[in-house]
Short mmCIF file of C-alpha atoms in Angstrom, two decimals:
data_model
loop_
_atom_site.label_atom_id
_atom_site.label_comp_id
_atom_site.label_asym_id
_atom_site.label_seq_id
_atom_site.Cartn_x
_atom_site.Cartn_y
_atom_site.Cartn_z
CA MET A 1 -0.32 0.08 -0.31
CA ASN A 2 1.31 3.58 -0.96
CA ILE A 3 1.91 6.60 1.44
CA GLU A 4 -1.56 8.11 -0.72
CA SER A 5 -3.56 4.91 -0.25
CA GLU A 6 -2.82 5.01 3.69
CA ILE A 7 -3.66 8.42 4.02
CA ASN A 8 -6.29 7.53 2.20
CA LYS A 9 -7.73 4.67 4.61
CA GLU A 10 -6.89 6.29 8.11
CA LEU A 11 -8.13 9.69 7.85
CA PHE A 12 -10.63 10.30 5.09
CA VAL A 13 -12.25 6.79 4.61
CA PRO A 14 -13.66 7.40 8.49
CA GLN A 15 -14.75 10.95 7.20
CA ASN A 16 -16.44 9.81 5.30
CA GLU A 17 -14.00 11.50 2.56
CA ARG A 18 -12.24 10.62 -0.80
CA LEU A 19 -8.84 11.20 -0.76
CA LEU A 20 -8.00 13.12 -4.92
CA VAL A 21 -4.37 13.48 -4.59
CA ALA A 22 -1.34 13.85 -1.74
CA LEU A 23 1.82 15.88 -2.67
CA GLU A 24 4.09 15.60 -0.15
CA VAL A 25 5.62 18.98 0.32
CA GLN A 26 8.45 21.06 2.30
CA ARG A 27 8.30 25.05 3.10
CA ARG A 28 10.60 26.78 0.61
CA GLN A 29 10.88 29.49 3.76
CA LYS A 30 10.82 27.21 7.12
CA LYS A 31 8.71 29.74 9.87
CA ARG A 32 10.68 30.23 13.19
CA ARG A 33 9.33 28.00 16.21
CA SER A 34 12.26 29.01 18.70
CA PHE A 35 10.07 27.73 21.34
CA LEU A 36 10.41 23.98 20.15
CA PRO A 37 13.59 21.92 20.78
CA THR A 38 15.73 21.85 17.90
CA SER A 39 15.34 18.12 16.97
CA SER A 40 11.72 18.57 17.12
CA ARG A 41 11.10 21.07 14.30
CA GLU A 42 11.91 19.66 11.35
CA ASP A 43 11.10 16.09 12.94
CA TYR A 44 8.38 15.60 10.78
CA THR A 45 6.84 14.56 6.69
CA THR A 46 3.92 17.39 5.29
CA PHE A 47 0.80 16.29 3.52
CA ILE A 48 -1.32 18.74 1.34
CA CYS A 49 -4.67 17.08 0.19
CA VAL A 50 -7.06 17.02 -1.94
CA SER A 51 -10.50 15.34 -0.74
CA VAL A 52 -14.09 15.30 -1.69
CA THR A 53 -16.88 15.04 1.20
CA ASN A 54 -19.51 11.65 0.17
CA THR A 55 -22.29 13.78 1.40
CA THR A 56 -24.75 15.73 -1.48
CA PRO A 57 -24.33 18.95 -1.48
CA GLN A 58 -20.59 17.32 -1.75
CA GLN A 59 -17.33 19.35 -0.62
CA LEU A 60 -14.11 19.80 -1.72
CA LEU A 61 -11.67 20.56 0.75
CA ILE A 62 -7.77 21.12 1.18
CA THR A 63 -6.16 19.38 4.42
CA LYS A 64 -2.53 19.67 5.85
CA VAL A 65 -1.60 16.56 6.81
CA LYS A 66 1.89 15.78 9.42
CA GLN A 67 3.75 12.10 9.68
CA PHE A 68 6.38 12.46 12.48
CA ALA A 69 9.32 10.16 12.55
CA GLY A 70 9.18 7.30 13.96
CA SER A 71 5.21 7.22 13.78
CA PRO A 72 3.04 5.08 11.41
CA LEU A 73 0.41 7.34 11.88
CA PHE A 74 -0.80 10.71 9.37
CA THR A 75 -2.20 13.92 12.09
CA ARG A 76 -4.86 16.45 10.45
CA ARG A 77 -3.61 19.53 11.27
CA SER A 78 -5.77 21.84 9.50
CA GLN A 79 -8.20 22.17 6.48
CA TRP A 80 -9.58 24.67 3.69
CA THR A 81 -12.73 24.54 1.75
CA VAL A 82 -12.41 25.14 -2.17
CA GLU A 83 -14.09 28.54 -0.24
CA GLN A 84 -11.38 29.56 0.93
CA LEU A 85 -8.67 29.26 -1.45
CA LYS A 86 -8.17 32.29 -3.16
CA GLN A 87 -5.09 31.40 -5.68
CA VAL A 88 -3.02 28.65 -6.80
CA ASN A 89 0.41 30.23 -8.31
CA GLY A 90 2.41 27.30 -9.85
CA ILE A 91 5.52 30.45 -10.57
CA ASN A 92 6.72 28.55 -13.40
CA PRO A 93 4.31 28.50 -16.69
CA ASN A 94 7.27 27.56 -18.99
CA LYS A 95 8.86 24.42 -17.28
CA ASP A 96 8.12 22.06 -14.77
CA THR A 97 9.33 23.42 -11.40
CA PRO A 98 8.61 21.45 -7.97
CA GLU A 99 7.49 25.26 -6.21
CA LEU A 100 3.69 26.46 -5.44
CA ASP A 101 1.84 28.57 -3.18
CA LEU A 102 -1.28 28.38 -2.17
CA VAL A 103 -2.75 31.44 -0.94
CA PHE A 104 -5.53 31.03 1.59
CA ASP A 105 -8.31 33.63 2.82
CA ASN A 106 -5.76 33.87 6.03
CA THR A 107 -2.68 33.00 5.32
CA VAL A 108 0.04 32.01 1.98
CA ASP A 109 1.74 28.92 2.18
CA GLN A 110 4.79 28.11 -0.03
CA TRP A 111 5.92 25.03 -0.83
CA VAL A 112 8.52 22.77 -2.37
CA ALA A 113 7.53 19.06 -3.85
CA SER A 114 8.66 16.16 -3.67
CA SER A 115 9.89 16.47 -6.89
CA SER A 116 8.57 18.61 -10.28
CA PRO A 117 5.69 15.98 -11.50
CA GLU A 118 4.26 15.30 -8.59
CA LYS A 119 3.69 18.81 -8.48
CA CYS A 120 2.28 19.24 -11.62
CA ILE A 121 -0.32 16.16 -10.69
CA PHE A 122 -0.98 17.88 -7.59
CA ILE A 123 -2.20 20.50 -9.91
CA GLN A 124 -3.94 18.86 -12.71
CA VAL A 125 -5.78 16.95 -10.03
CA LEU A 126 -7.18 19.92 -7.98
CA TYR A 127 -8.10 21.94 -11.74
CA ARG A 128 -10.57 19.70 -12.11
CA ALA A 129 -11.78 18.93 -9.16
CA CYS A 130 -12.51 22.74 -8.43
CA GLN A 131 -14.06 23.06 -12.06
CA THR A 132 -16.41 19.97 -11.27
CA HIS A 133 -17.34 22.04 -8.22
CA TRP A 134 -17.75 25.01 -9.41
CA GLU A 135 -19.73 23.75 -12.20
CA GLY A 136 -21.92 21.95 -9.83
CA LYS A 137 -22.43 24.95 -7.68
CA ALA A 138 -23.53 27.23 -11.30
CA GLY A 139 -25.61 25.09 -11.59
CA SER A 140 -27.13 25.10 -8.18
CA LEU A 141 -27.57 28.12 -8.46
CA VAL A 142 -28.84 28.18 -11.45
CA ASN A 143 -32.26 26.09 -10.61
CA LEU A 144 -32.21 28.32 -7.22
CA GLY A 145 -32.55 31.28 -9.19
CA LYS A 146 -35.44 29.51 -10.78
CA SER A 147 -37.20 28.41 -8.25
CA LEU A 148 -37.05 31.94 -6.54
CA GLN A 149 -37.51 34.84 -8.49
CA ALA A 150 -37.70 37.43 -6.18
CA ARG A 151 -34.07 36.82 -4.76
CA ARG A 152 -32.00 36.32 -8.38
CA LYS A 153 -31.00 39.77 -8.39
CA SER A 154 -29.60 38.95 -5.00
CA MET A 155 -27.32 36.14 -5.52
CA ALA A 156 -24.07 36.51 -6.36
CA PRO A 157 -21.42 34.16 -8.63
CA PRO A 158 -19.36 32.05 -6.45
CA ARG A 159 -15.51 33.19 -6.26
CA GLN A 160 -13.58 30.62 -8.15
CA THR A 161 -9.96 29.36 -7.51
CA GLU A 162 -7.26 31.71 -9.56
CA PHE A 163 -5.24 29.25 -11.18
CA ILE A 164 -1.80 31.27 -11.91
CA ASN A 165 1.20 30.44 -13.95
CA CYS A 166 0.45 27.40 -14.45
CA GLN A 167 1.57 25.38 -17.66
CA SER A 168 -1.38 25.38 -19.97
CA LYS A 169 -0.83 21.91 -20.50
CA LEU A 170 -1.45 21.13 -16.81
CA THR A 171 -5.45 22.91 -17.29
CA ARG A 172 -6.52 21.97 -20.87
CA ASP A 173 -9.08 20.07 -21.21
CA ALA A 174 -6.58 18.05 -23.43
CA SER A 175 -4.95 17.43 -20.71
CA SER A 176 -5.15 13.30 -19.13
CA MET A 177 -2.44 12.03 -21.33
CA ASN A 178 -0.06 14.06 -19.22
CA LEU A 179 -1.35 12.94 -16.19
CA VAL A 180 -0.67 9.10 -17.52
CA ILE A 181 3.19 10.97 -18.10
CA TYR A 182 3.37 12.42 -14.91
CA ARG A 183 2.14 9.87 -13.48
CA CYS A 184 5.28 8.02 -14.96
CA LYS A 185 7.70 10.12 -14.34
CA ALA A 186 6.51 10.08 -10.44
CA PHE A 187 6.26 6.33 -9.77
CA LEU A 188 10.17 6.11 -12.01
CA GLY A 189 10.99 9.06 -9.75
CA ARG A 190 10.10 7.27 -6.55
CA VAL A 191 11.80 3.82 -8.15
CA LYS A 192 15.47 5.83 -8.64
CA LYS A 193 14.81 7.07 -4.96
CA LEU A 194 14.29 3.32 -3.40
CA MET A 195 17.65 2.49 -5.23
CA VAL A 196 19.69 5.16 -4.10
CA ALA A 197 18.57 4.30 -0.29
CA ARG A 198 19.71 0.34 -1.30
CA GLN A 199 22.56 1.27 -2.62
CA LYS A 200 24.02 3.25 0.04
CA GLY A 201 22.73 0.35 2.10
CA PRO A 202 24.57 -2.74 2.99
CA LEU A 203 25.06 -4.97 0.19
CA ARG A 204 23.49 -8.72 0.53
CA GLN A 205 24.79 -10.69 -2.79
CA THR A 206 27.29 -10.47 -5.06
CA GLY A 207 26.08 -8.30 -8.56
CA SER A 208 23.88 -6.39 -6.73
CA ARG A 209 25.24 -3.29 -7.68
CA GLY A 210 25.37 -4.06 -11.58
CA ALA A 211 21.53 -4.71 -10.88
CA GLN A 212 20.82 -1.73 -9.28
CA ARG A 213 23.30 -0.14 -12.14
CA THR A 214 21.15 -1.49 -14.69
CA VAL A 215 18.51 -0.33 -12.91
CA GLY A 216 19.02 3.07 -12.65
CA ASN A 217 20.06 3.06 -16.59
CA VAL A 218 16.00 1.43 -17.49
CA VAL A 219 14.70 4.24 -15.15
CA GLN A 220 16.93 7.04 -16.60
CA ARG A 221 16.21 6.39 -20.25
CA MET A 222 12.64 6.54 -19.80
CA THR A 223 12.38 9.06 -17.97
CA VAL A 224 14.37 10.82 -20.81
CA ALA A 225 12.12 9.46 -23.05
CA LEU A 226 8.82 10.76 -21.47
CA GLY A 227 9.68 14.33 -21.69
CA GLU A 228 10.67 13.46 -25.65
CA ARG A 229 6.57 12.41 -25.34
CA GLY A 230 5.16 14.78 -23.05
CA GLY A 231 7.74 17.36 -24.78
CA ARG A 232 5.71 16.93 -28.31
CA LEU A 233 2.56 16.41 -27.20
CA THR A 234 2.83 19.99 -25.75
CA ARG A 235 3.52 20.92 -29.11
CA ALA A 236 1.14 19.29 -30.91
CA GLU A 237 -1.68 20.77 -28.25
CA ASP A 238 -0.06 25.05 -28.43
CA ARG A 239 -0.55 24.35 -32.83
CA THR A 240 -3.90 23.03 -32.20
CA VAL A 241 -4.53 26.25 -30.23
CA ARG A 242 -2.93 28.29 -33.20
CA LEU A 243 -5.03 26.45 -35.67
CA MET A 244 -8.10 27.05 -34.38
CA HIS A 245 -7.42 31.17 -33.67
CA LYS A 246 -6.20 31.28 -36.78
CA ALA A 247 -9.43 29.43 -38.01
CA GLN A 248 -11.64 31.64 -35.74
CA GLN A 249 -9.60 35.18 -36.60
CA ILE A 250 -10.39 33.77 -40.31
CA ALA A 251 -13.73 32.95 -40.10
CA ASP A 252 -14.23 36.28 -37.95
CA THR A 253 -13.16 38.12 -41.01
CA ALA A 254 -15.23 36.04 -43.81
CA HIS A 255 -18.53 37.39 -42.10
CA LYS A 256 -17.22 40.74 -41.77
CA GLN A 257 -16.52 41.15 -45.11
CA VAL A 258 -20.36 39.38 -46.17
CA LYS A 259 -21.80 41.70 -43.44
CA HIS A 260 -19.95 44.51 -45.61
CA ASN A 261 -21.70 43.89 -49.31
CA GLY A 262 -25.08 42.96 -47.97
CA TRP A 263 -25.46 40.11 -48.74
CA ILE A 264 -26.72 39.35 -44.55
CA MET A 265 -29.93 40.61 -44.30
CA GLN A 266 -30.09 43.23 -40.83
#
Protein backbone atom coordinates (compact mmCIF):
# COMPACT_ATOMS: atom_id res chain seq x y z
CA MET A 1 0.00 0.00 0.00
CA ASN A 2 1.46 3.39 -1.01
CA ILE A 3 1.46 6.54 1.13
CA GLU A 4 -1.60 8.03 -0.59
CA SER A 5 -3.65 4.91 0.04
CA GLU A 6 -2.54 4.81 3.68
CA ILE A 7 -3.52 8.45 4.24
CA ASN A 8 -6.89 7.88 2.58
CA LYS A 9 -7.62 4.77 4.65
CA GLU A 10 -6.51 6.26 7.97
CA LEU A 11 -7.81 9.86 7.77
CA PHE A 12 -10.35 10.36 5.02
CA VAL A 13 -12.41 7.17 4.75
CA PRO A 14 -13.46 7.35 8.45
CA GLN A 15 -14.66 10.95 7.82
CA ASN A 16 -16.75 9.85 4.82
CA GLU A 17 -14.36 11.59 2.44
CA ARG A 18 -12.44 10.43 -0.62
CA LEU A 19 -8.82 11.44 -1.18
CA LEU A 20 -8.11 12.68 -4.72
CA VAL A 21 -4.40 13.46 -4.46
CA ALA A 22 -1.68 13.89 -1.82
CA LEU A 23 1.52 15.86 -2.35
CA GLU A 24 4.60 15.62 -0.13
CA VAL A 25 5.99 19.11 0.44
CA GLN A 26 8.49 21.20 2.38
CA ARG A 27 8.35 24.90 3.09
CA ARG A 28 10.48 27.15 0.90
CA GLN A 29 10.85 29.50 3.85
CA LYS A 30 10.92 27.84 7.24
CA LYS A 31 8.68 29.31 9.91
CA ARG A 32 10.55 30.13 13.10
CA ARG A 33 9.44 28.22 16.16
CA SER A 34 12.11 28.99 18.73
CA PHE A 35 10.02 27.54 21.56
CA LEU A 36 10.41 24.03 20.11
CA PRO A 37 13.50 21.91 20.78
CA THR A 38 15.86 21.81 17.80
CA SER A 39 15.36 18.07 17.34
CA SER A 40 11.57 18.54 17.07
CA ARG A 41 11.34 21.35 14.54
CA GLU A 42 11.71 19.40 11.29
CA ASP A 43 11.13 15.84 12.48
CA TYR A 44 8.05 15.28 10.35
CA THR A 45 6.81 14.95 6.77
CA THR A 46 4.09 17.25 5.43
CA PHE A 47 1.45 16.34 2.84
CA ILE A 48 -1.09 18.62 1.15
CA CYS A 49 -4.22 16.60 0.39
CA VAL A 50 -7.24 17.30 -1.81
CA SER A 51 -10.42 15.42 -0.93
CA VAL A 52 -14.17 15.44 -1.56
CA THR A 53 -16.96 14.52 0.80
CA ASN A 54 -19.33 11.67 -0.02
CA THR A 55 -22.28 13.72 1.21
CA THR A 56 -24.64 15.98 -0.74
CA PRO A 57 -23.95 18.78 -1.43
CA GLN A 58 -20.40 17.66 -2.03
CA GLN A 59 -17.55 19.68 -0.51
CA LEU A 60 -14.03 20.04 -1.90
CA LEU A 61 -11.40 20.28 0.86
CA ILE A 62 -7.67 20.99 1.12
CA THR A 63 -6.03 19.42 4.17
CA LYS A 64 -2.53 19.68 5.64
CA VAL A 65 -1.40 16.31 7.00
CA LYS A 66 1.76 15.50 8.96
CA GLN A 67 3.56 12.28 9.81
CA PHE A 68 6.05 12.57 12.63
CA ALA A 69 9.32 10.66 12.55
CA GLY A 70 9.13 7.20 14.06
CA SER A 71 5.33 7.10 13.92
CA PRO A 72 3.26 5.20 11.35
CA LEU A 73 0.26 7.45 12.04
CA PHE A 74 -0.87 10.53 10.10
CA THR A 75 -2.29 13.65 11.75
CA ARG A 76 -4.60 16.34 10.35
CA ARG A 77 -3.19 19.79 11.07
CA SER A 78 -5.24 22.31 9.06
CA GLN A 79 -8.16 22.15 6.66
CA TRP A 80 -9.76 24.63 4.24
CA THR A 81 -12.71 24.52 1.89
CA VAL A 82 -12.09 25.34 -1.78
CA GLU A 83 -14.06 28.56 -1.23
CA GLN A 84 -11.20 29.67 1.07
CA LEU A 85 -8.58 28.83 -1.56
CA LYS A 86 -8.14 32.10 -3.45
CA GLN A 87 -5.20 31.25 -5.68
CA VAL A 88 -2.88 28.47 -6.85
CA ASN A 89 0.46 29.81 -8.11
CA GLY A 90 2.53 27.39 -10.20
CA ILE A 91 5.51 29.83 -10.06
CA ASN A 92 6.86 29.01 -13.55
CA PRO A 93 4.52 28.74 -16.58
CA ASN A 94 7.32 27.67 -18.94
CA LYS A 95 8.75 24.49 -17.42
CA ASP A 96 8.23 21.79 -14.79
CA THR A 97 9.36 23.00 -11.36
CA PRO A 98 8.61 21.70 -7.84
CA GLU A 99 7.64 25.08 -6.34
CA LEU A 100 4.05 26.21 -5.78
CA ASP A 101 2.12 28.66 -3.61
CA LEU A 102 -1.34 28.17 -2.13
CA VAL A 103 -3.09 31.43 -1.18
CA PHE A 104 -5.97 31.11 1.29
CA ASP A 105 -8.16 33.78 2.86
CA ASN A 106 -6.04 33.92 6.01
CA THR A 107 -2.61 32.57 5.01
CA VAL A 108 -0.13 32.00 2.19
CA ASP A 109 1.81 28.73 2.05
CA GLN A 110 4.97 28.56 -0.07
CA TRP A 111 5.94 24.97 -0.81
CA VAL A 112 8.51 22.85 -2.59
CA ALA A 113 7.12 19.50 -3.72
CA SER A 114 9.05 16.24 -3.49
CA SER A 115 9.45 16.36 -7.30
CA SER A 116 8.27 18.36 -10.31
CA PRO A 117 6.07 15.52 -11.71
CA GLU A 118 4.36 15.11 -8.33
CA LYS A 119 3.57 18.84 -8.23
CA CYS A 120 2.22 18.76 -11.80
CA ILE A 121 -0.07 15.83 -10.91
CA PHE A 122 -1.31 17.76 -7.88
CA ILE A 123 -2.13 20.89 -9.91
CA GLN A 124 -3.88 18.89 -12.64
CA VAL A 125 -6.04 16.98 -10.19
CA LEU A 126 -6.81 20.09 -8.13
CA TYR A 127 -7.71 22.10 -11.25
CA ARG A 128 -10.11 19.43 -12.51
CA ALA A 129 -11.67 19.06 -9.08
CA CYS A 130 -12.17 22.84 -8.86
CA GLN A 131 -13.78 22.96 -12.31
CA THR A 132 -16.18 20.16 -11.39
CA HIS A 133 -16.97 21.84 -8.06
CA TRP A 134 -17.65 25.29 -9.53
CA GLU A 135 -19.73 23.88 -12.38
CA GLY A 136 -21.87 22.07 -9.82
CA LYS A 137 -22.20 25.27 -7.79
CA ALA A 138 -23.24 27.25 -10.86
CA GLY A 139 -25.90 24.66 -11.72
CA SER A 140 -27.26 24.82 -8.18
CA LEU A 141 -27.51 28.61 -8.35
CA VAL A 142 -29.38 28.46 -11.66
CA ASN A 143 -31.90 25.99 -10.26
CA LEU A 144 -32.30 28.07 -7.11
CA GLY A 145 -32.77 31.22 -9.18
CA LYS A 146 -35.60 29.64 -11.14
CA SER A 147 -37.47 28.74 -7.98
CA LEU A 148 -36.78 32.04 -6.18
CA GLN A 149 -37.18 34.77 -8.77
CA ALA A 150 -37.57 37.47 -6.13
CA ARG A 151 -34.08 36.81 -4.75
CA ARG A 152 -32.42 36.40 -8.10
CA LYS A 153 -30.73 39.81 -8.12
CA SER A 154 -29.17 39.26 -4.71
CA MET A 155 -27.50 35.98 -5.67
CA ALA A 156 -23.88 36.54 -6.72
CA PRO A 157 -21.85 33.78 -8.41
CA PRO A 158 -19.21 32.23 -6.11
CA ARG A 159 -15.62 33.41 -6.39
CA GLN A 160 -13.62 30.74 -8.17
CA THR A 161 -10.06 29.70 -7.35
CA GLU A 162 -7.52 31.42 -9.60
CA PHE A 163 -4.72 29.39 -11.20
CA ILE A 164 -1.75 31.53 -12.24
CA ASN A 165 1.73 30.80 -13.59
CA CYS A 166 0.68 27.21 -14.33
CA GLN A 167 1.71 25.54 -17.55
CA SER A 168 -1.17 25.48 -20.03
CA LYS A 169 -0.82 21.72 -20.44
CA LEU A 170 -1.85 21.31 -16.80
CA THR A 171 -5.12 23.21 -17.13
CA ARG A 172 -6.29 22.37 -20.64
CA ASP A 173 -9.13 20.00 -21.36
CA ALA A 174 -6.78 17.72 -23.32
CA SER A 175 -4.54 16.98 -20.33
CA SER A 176 -5.36 13.30 -19.75
CA MET A 177 -2.26 12.09 -21.59
CA ASN A 178 -0.11 14.59 -19.69
CA LEU A 179 -1.48 13.23 -16.41
CA VAL A 180 -0.51 9.68 -17.44
CA ILE A 181 2.98 10.87 -18.40
CA TYR A 182 3.47 12.69 -15.10
CA ARG A 183 2.27 9.66 -13.13
CA CYS A 184 4.85 7.53 -14.95
CA LYS A 185 7.56 10.10 -14.25
CA ALA A 186 6.61 10.24 -10.59
CA PHE A 187 6.69 6.45 -10.32
CA LEU A 188 10.10 6.27 -11.96
CA GLY A 189 11.33 9.00 -9.62
CA ARG A 190 10.24 6.94 -6.61
CA VAL A 191 11.98 3.86 -8.02
CA LYS A 192 15.16 5.86 -8.55
CA LYS A 193 15.07 7.19 -4.96
CA LEU A 194 14.54 3.67 -3.68
CA MET A 195 17.54 2.39 -5.64
CA VAL A 196 19.71 5.24 -4.32
CA ALA A 197 18.62 4.47 -0.76
CA ARG A 198 19.48 0.80 -1.21
CA GLN A 199 22.89 1.66 -2.64
CA LYS A 200 23.71 3.48 0.58
CA GLY A 201 22.93 0.35 2.63
CA PRO A 202 25.09 -2.77 2.96
CA LEU A 203 25.20 -5.03 -0.10
CA ARG A 204 24.17 -8.54 0.84
CA GLN A 205 24.44 -10.28 -2.52
CA THR A 206 27.29 -10.39 -5.01
CA GLY A 207 26.43 -8.49 -8.15
CA SER A 208 23.64 -6.48 -6.55
CA ARG A 209 25.49 -3.23 -7.30
CA GLY A 210 25.52 -4.15 -10.99
CA ALA A 211 21.80 -4.91 -10.90
CA GLN A 212 21.08 -1.58 -9.22
CA ARG A 213 23.18 0.20 -11.84
CA THR A 214 21.20 -1.52 -14.61
CA VAL A 215 17.86 -0.58 -13.08
CA GLY A 216 19.07 2.99 -12.61
CA ASN A 217 20.03 3.20 -16.29
CA VAL A 218 16.62 1.86 -17.34
CA VAL A 219 14.86 4.40 -15.12
CA GLN A 220 16.95 7.22 -16.57
CA ARG A 221 16.24 6.18 -20.18
CA MET A 222 12.50 5.88 -19.50
CA THR A 223 12.45 9.29 -17.80
CA VAL A 224 14.16 10.89 -20.81
CA ALA A 225 11.74 9.15 -23.20
CA LEU A 226 8.73 10.34 -21.21
CA GLY A 227 10.10 13.87 -21.16
CA GLU A 228 10.50 13.83 -24.94
CA ARG A 229 6.99 12.41 -25.36
CA GLY A 230 5.54 15.07 -23.09
CA GLY A 231 7.38 17.80 -25.00
CA ARG A 232 6.02 16.57 -28.33
CA LEU A 233 2.50 16.41 -26.91
CA THR A 234 2.75 19.97 -25.58
CA ARG A 235 4.03 21.29 -28.93
CA ALA A 236 1.20 19.50 -30.74
CA GLU A 237 -1.37 21.04 -28.37
CA ASP A 238 0.16 24.49 -28.92
CA ARG A 239 -0.06 24.07 -32.71
CA THR A 240 -3.68 22.96 -32.41
CA VAL A 241 -4.58 26.04 -30.35
CA ARG A 242 -2.84 28.35 -32.85
CA LEU A 243 -4.67 26.75 -35.77
CA MET A 244 -8.00 27.07 -33.96
CA HIS A 245 -7.37 30.77 -33.30
CA LYS A 246 -6.32 31.33 -36.91
CA ALA A 247 -9.42 29.56 -38.22
CA GLN A 248 -11.61 31.68 -35.93
CA GLN A 249 -9.95 34.88 -37.18
CA ILE A 250 -10.52 33.84 -40.81
CA ALA A 251 -14.17 33.05 -40.08
CA ASP A 252 -14.66 36.41 -38.33
CA THR A 253 -13.05 38.30 -41.23
CA ALA A 254 -15.21 36.49 -43.79
CA HIS A 255 -18.35 37.21 -41.77
CA LYS A 256 -17.50 40.94 -41.59
CA GLN A 257 -16.92 41.05 -45.34
CA VAL A 258 -20.23 39.38 -46.04
CA LYS A 259 -22.06 41.82 -43.73
CA HIS A 260 -20.30 44.77 -45.37
CA ASN A 261 -21.40 43.68 -48.85
CA GLY A 262 -25.01 43.47 -47.70
CA TRP A 263 -25.32 39.73 -48.28
CA ILE A 264 -26.79 39.24 -44.81
CA MET A 265 -30.20 40.76 -44.21
CA GLN A 266 -30.17 42.82 -41.06
